[in-house]
PDB file of C-alpha atoms in Angstrom:
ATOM      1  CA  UNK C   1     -46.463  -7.848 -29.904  1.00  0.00           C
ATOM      2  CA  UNK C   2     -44.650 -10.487 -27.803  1.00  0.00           C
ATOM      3  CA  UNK C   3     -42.332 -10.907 -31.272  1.00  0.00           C
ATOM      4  CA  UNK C   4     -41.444  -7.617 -31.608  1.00  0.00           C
ATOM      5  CA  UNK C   5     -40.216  -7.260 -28.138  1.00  0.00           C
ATOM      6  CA  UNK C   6     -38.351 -10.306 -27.889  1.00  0.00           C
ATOM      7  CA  UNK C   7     -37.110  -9.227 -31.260  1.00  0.00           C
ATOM      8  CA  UNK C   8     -35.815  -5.949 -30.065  1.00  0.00           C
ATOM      9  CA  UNK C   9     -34.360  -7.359 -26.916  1.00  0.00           C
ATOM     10  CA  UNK C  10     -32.050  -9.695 -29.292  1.00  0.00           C
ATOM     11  CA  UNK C  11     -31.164  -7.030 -31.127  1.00  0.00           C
ATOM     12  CA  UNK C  12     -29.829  -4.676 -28.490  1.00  0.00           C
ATOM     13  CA  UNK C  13     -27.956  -8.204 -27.050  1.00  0.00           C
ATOM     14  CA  UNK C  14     -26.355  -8.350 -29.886  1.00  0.00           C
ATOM     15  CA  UNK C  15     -25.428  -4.763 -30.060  1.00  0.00           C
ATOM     16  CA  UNK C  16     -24.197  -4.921 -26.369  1.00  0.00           C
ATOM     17  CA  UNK C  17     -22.122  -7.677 -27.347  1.00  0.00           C
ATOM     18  CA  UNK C  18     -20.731  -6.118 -30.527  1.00  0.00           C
ATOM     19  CA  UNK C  19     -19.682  -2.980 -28.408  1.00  0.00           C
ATOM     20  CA  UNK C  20     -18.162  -5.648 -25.937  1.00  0.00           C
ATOM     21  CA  UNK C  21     -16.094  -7.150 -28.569  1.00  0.00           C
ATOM     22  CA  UNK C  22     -14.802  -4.129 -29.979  1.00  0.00           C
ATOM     23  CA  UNK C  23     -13.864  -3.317 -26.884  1.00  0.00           C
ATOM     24  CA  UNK C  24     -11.693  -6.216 -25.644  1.00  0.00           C
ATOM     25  CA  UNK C  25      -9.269  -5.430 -29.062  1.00  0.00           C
ATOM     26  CA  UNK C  26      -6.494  -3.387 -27.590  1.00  0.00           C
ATOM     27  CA  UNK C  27      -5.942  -0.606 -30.354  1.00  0.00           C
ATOM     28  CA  UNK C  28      -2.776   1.181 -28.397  1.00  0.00           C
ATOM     29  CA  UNK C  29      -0.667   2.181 -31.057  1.00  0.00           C
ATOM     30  CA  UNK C  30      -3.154   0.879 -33.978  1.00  0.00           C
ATOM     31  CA  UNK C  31      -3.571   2.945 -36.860  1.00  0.00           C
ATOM     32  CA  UNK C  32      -6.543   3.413 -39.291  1.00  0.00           C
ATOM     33  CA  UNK C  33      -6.405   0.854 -42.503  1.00  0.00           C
ATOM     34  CA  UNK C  34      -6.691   4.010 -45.042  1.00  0.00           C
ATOM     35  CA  UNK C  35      -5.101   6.802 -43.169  1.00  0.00           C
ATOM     36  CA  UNK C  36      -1.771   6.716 -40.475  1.00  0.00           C
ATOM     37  CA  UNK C  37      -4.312   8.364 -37.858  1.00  0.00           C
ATOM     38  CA  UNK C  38      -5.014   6.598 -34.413  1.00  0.00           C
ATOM     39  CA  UNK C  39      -8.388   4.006 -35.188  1.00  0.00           C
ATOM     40  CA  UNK C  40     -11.477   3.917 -33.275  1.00  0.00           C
ATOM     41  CA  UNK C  41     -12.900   1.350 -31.422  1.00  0.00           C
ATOM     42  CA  UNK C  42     -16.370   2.714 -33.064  1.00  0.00           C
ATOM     43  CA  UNK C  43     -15.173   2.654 -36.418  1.00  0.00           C
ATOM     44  CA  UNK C  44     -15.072  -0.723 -37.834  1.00  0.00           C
ATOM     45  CA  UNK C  45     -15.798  -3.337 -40.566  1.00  0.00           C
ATOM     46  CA  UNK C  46     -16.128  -6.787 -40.876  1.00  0.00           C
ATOM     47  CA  UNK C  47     -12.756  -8.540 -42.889  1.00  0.00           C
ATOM     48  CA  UNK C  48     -11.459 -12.011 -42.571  1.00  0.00           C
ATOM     49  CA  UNK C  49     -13.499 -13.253 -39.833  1.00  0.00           C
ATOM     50  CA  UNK C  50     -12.118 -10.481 -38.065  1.00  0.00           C
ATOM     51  CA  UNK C  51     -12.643  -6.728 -37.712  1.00  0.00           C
ATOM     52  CA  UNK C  52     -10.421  -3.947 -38.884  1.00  0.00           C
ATOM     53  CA  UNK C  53     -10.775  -0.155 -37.529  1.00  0.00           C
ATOM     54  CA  UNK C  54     -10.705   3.149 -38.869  1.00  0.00           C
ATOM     55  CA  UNK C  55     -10.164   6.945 -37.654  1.00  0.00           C
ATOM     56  CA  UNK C  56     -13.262   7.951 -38.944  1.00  0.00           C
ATOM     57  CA  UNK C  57     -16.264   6.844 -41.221  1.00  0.00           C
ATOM     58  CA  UNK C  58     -14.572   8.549 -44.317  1.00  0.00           C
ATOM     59  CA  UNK C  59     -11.780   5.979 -44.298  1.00  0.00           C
ATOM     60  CA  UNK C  60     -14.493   3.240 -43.252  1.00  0.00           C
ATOM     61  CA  UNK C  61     -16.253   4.082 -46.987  1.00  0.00           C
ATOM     62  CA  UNK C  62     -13.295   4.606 -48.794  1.00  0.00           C
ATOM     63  CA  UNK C  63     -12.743   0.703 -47.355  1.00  0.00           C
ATOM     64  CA  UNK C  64     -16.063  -0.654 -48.066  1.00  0.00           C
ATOM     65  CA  UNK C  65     -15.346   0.616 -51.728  1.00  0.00           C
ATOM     66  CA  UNK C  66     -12.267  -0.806 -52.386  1.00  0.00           C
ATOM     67  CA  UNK C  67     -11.073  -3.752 -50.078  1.00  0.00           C
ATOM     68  CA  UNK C  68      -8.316  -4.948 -52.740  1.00  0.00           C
ATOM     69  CA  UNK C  69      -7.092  -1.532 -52.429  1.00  0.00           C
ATOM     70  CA  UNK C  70      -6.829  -1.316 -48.468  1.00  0.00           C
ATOM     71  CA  UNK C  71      -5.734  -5.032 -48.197  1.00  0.00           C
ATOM     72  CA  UNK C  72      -2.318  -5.255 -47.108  1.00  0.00           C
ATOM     73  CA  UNK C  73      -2.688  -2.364 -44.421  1.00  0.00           C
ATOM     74  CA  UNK C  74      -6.056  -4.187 -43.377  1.00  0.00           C
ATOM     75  CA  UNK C  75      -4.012  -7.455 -43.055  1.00  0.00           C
ATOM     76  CA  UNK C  76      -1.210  -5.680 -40.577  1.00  0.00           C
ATOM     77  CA  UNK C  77      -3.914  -4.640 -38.259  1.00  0.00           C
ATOM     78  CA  UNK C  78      -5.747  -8.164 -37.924  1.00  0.00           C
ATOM     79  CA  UNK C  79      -2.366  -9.179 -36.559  1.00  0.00           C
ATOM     80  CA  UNK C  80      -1.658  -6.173 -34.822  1.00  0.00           C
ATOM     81  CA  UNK C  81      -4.745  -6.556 -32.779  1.00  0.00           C
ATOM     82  CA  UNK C  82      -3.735  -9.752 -32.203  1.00  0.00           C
ATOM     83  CA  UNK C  83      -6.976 -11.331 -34.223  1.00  0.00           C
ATOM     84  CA  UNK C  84      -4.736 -13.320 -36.105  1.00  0.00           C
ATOM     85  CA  UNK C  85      -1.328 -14.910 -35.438  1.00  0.00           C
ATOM     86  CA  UNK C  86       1.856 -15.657 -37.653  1.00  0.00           C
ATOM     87  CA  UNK C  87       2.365 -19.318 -38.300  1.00  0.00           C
ATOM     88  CA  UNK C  88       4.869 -19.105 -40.972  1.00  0.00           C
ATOM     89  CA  UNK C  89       6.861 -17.388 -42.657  1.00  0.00           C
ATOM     90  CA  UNK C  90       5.325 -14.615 -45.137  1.00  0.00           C
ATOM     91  CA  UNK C  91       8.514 -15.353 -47.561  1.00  0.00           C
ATOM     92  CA  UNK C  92       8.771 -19.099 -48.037  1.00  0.00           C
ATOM     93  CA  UNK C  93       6.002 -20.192 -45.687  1.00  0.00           C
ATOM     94  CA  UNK C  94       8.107 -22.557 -44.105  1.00  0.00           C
ATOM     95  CA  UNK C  95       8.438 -23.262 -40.008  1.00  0.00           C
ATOM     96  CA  UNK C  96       9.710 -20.035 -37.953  1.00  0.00           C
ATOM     97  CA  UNK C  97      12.719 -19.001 -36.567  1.00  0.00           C
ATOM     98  CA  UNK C  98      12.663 -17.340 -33.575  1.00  0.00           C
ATOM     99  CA  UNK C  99      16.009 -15.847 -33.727  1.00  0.00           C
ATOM    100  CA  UNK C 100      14.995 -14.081 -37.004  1.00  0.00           C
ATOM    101  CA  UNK C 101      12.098 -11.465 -35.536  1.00  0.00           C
ATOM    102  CA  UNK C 102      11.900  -8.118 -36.198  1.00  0.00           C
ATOM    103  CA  UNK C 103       9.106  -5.373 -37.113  1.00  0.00           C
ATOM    104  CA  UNK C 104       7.508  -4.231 -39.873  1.00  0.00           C
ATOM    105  CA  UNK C 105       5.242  -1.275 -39.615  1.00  0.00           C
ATOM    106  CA  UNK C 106       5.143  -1.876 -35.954  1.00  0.00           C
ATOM    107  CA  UNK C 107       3.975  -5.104 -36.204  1.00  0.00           C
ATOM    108  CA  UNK C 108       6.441  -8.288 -34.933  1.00  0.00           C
ATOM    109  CA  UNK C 109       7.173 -10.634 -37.420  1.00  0.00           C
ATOM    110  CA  UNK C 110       9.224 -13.795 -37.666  1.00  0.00           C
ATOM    111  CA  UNK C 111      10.926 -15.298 -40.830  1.00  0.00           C
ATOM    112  CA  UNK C 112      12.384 -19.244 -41.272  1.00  0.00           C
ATOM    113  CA  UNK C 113      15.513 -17.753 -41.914  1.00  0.00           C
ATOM    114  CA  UNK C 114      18.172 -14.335 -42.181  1.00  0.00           C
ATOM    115  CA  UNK C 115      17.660 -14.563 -45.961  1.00  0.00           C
ATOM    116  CA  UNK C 116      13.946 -14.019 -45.564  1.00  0.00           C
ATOM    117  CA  UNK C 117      14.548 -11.395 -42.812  1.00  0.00           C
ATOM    118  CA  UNK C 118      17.388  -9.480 -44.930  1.00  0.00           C
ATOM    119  CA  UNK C 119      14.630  -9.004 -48.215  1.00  0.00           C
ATOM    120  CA  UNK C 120      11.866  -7.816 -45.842  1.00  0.00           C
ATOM    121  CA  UNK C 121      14.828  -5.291 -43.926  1.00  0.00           C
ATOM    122  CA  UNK C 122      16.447  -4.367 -47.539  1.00  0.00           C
ATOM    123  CA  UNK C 123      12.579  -3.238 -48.700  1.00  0.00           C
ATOM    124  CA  UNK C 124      11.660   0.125 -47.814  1.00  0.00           C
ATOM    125  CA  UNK C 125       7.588   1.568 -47.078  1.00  0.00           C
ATOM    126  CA  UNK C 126       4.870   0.297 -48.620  1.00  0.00           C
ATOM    127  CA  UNK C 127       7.334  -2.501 -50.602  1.00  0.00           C
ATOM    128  CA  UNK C 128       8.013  -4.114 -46.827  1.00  0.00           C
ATOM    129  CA  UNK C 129       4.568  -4.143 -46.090  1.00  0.00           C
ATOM    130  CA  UNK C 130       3.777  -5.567 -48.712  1.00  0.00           C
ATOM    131  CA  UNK C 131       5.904  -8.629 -48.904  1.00  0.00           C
ATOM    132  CA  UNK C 132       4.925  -9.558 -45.104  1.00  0.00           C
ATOM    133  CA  UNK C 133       0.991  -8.766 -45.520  1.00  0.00           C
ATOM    134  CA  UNK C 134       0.270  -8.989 -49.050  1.00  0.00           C
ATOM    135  CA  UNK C 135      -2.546 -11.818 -49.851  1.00  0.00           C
ATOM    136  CA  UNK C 136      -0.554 -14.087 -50.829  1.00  0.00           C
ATOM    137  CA  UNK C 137       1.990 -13.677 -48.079  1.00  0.00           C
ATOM    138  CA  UNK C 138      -0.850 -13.506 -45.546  1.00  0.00           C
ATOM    139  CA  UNK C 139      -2.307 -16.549 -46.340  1.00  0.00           C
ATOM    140  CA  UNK C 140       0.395 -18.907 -46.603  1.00  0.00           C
ATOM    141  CA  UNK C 141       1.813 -17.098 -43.001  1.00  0.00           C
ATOM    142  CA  UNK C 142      -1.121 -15.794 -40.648  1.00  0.00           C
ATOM    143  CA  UNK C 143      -4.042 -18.099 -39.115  1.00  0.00           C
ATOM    144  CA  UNK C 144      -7.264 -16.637 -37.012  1.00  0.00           C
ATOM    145  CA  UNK C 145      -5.943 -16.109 -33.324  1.00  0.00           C
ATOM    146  CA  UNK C 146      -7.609 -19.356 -31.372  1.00  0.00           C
ATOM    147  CA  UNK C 147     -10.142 -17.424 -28.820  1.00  0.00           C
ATOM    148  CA  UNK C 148      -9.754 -17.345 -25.268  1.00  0.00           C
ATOM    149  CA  UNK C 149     -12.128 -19.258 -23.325  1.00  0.00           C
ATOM    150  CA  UNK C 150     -12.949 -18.272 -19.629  1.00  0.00           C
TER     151      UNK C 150
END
């Protein structure tokens, strides 16, 4: 008896804590990984050692389903919540610039150089997207966001 209530006391912790977290990510101006509607704070998945958010629980299936799919839009909102930070540059992966920023899908992004800069700028929709948050750029530019420590 003594189990099960300590047990259920962790678990609401943890769900108190959850909420808290999902809170403290500023989603002004976010939009939902699958569709360009406004995400919710209550709407989210796991992804990267990070969370992503969706408009509705639709859009949070249609992610669970098929990550691959959803991947480069998932990647712009870990950095556009500010749960991961650029480090690189997407292009060549070498140091930034910071004379070179700009923004891609509302996001702020820096490049090592004008070269980099002009093929993101010259690439329209989806194709600029992709070559800032693609896997392979992500990973050789963006880093988990140290946490803040009161």
């Amino acid at each position: 008896m003594l189990l099960k209530k300590v047990a259920s006391g962790l678990a609401i912790a943890l769900v108190a804590t959850a909420t808290v977290f999902a809170g403290d990510v500023d989603l002004e101006g976010v939009k939902c990984v699958v569709a360009s509607k406004p995400a919710d704070a209550e709407k989210s998945a796991d992804y990267k050692d990070g969370k992503v958010y969706f408009c509705c629980n639709g859009c949070a299936g249609k992610f669970a389903k098929n990550k691959e799919k959803f991947a480069n839009s998932a990647n712009r909102q870990l950095v556009a919540t500010k749960q991961y930070e650029q480090k690189a540059c997407p292009i060549s992966g070498r140091e930034l610039n910071p004379e070179t920023g700009t923004e891609v899908s509302g996001v702020k992004v820096t490049f090592c150089c004008n070269g980099c800069k002009g093929k993101v700028e010259k690439a329209e929709g989806d194709a600029k997207v992709k070559l800032v948050f693609s896997e392979k750029a992500f990973a050789k530019a963006f880093a988990k966001a140290a946490e803040e420590t009161e």
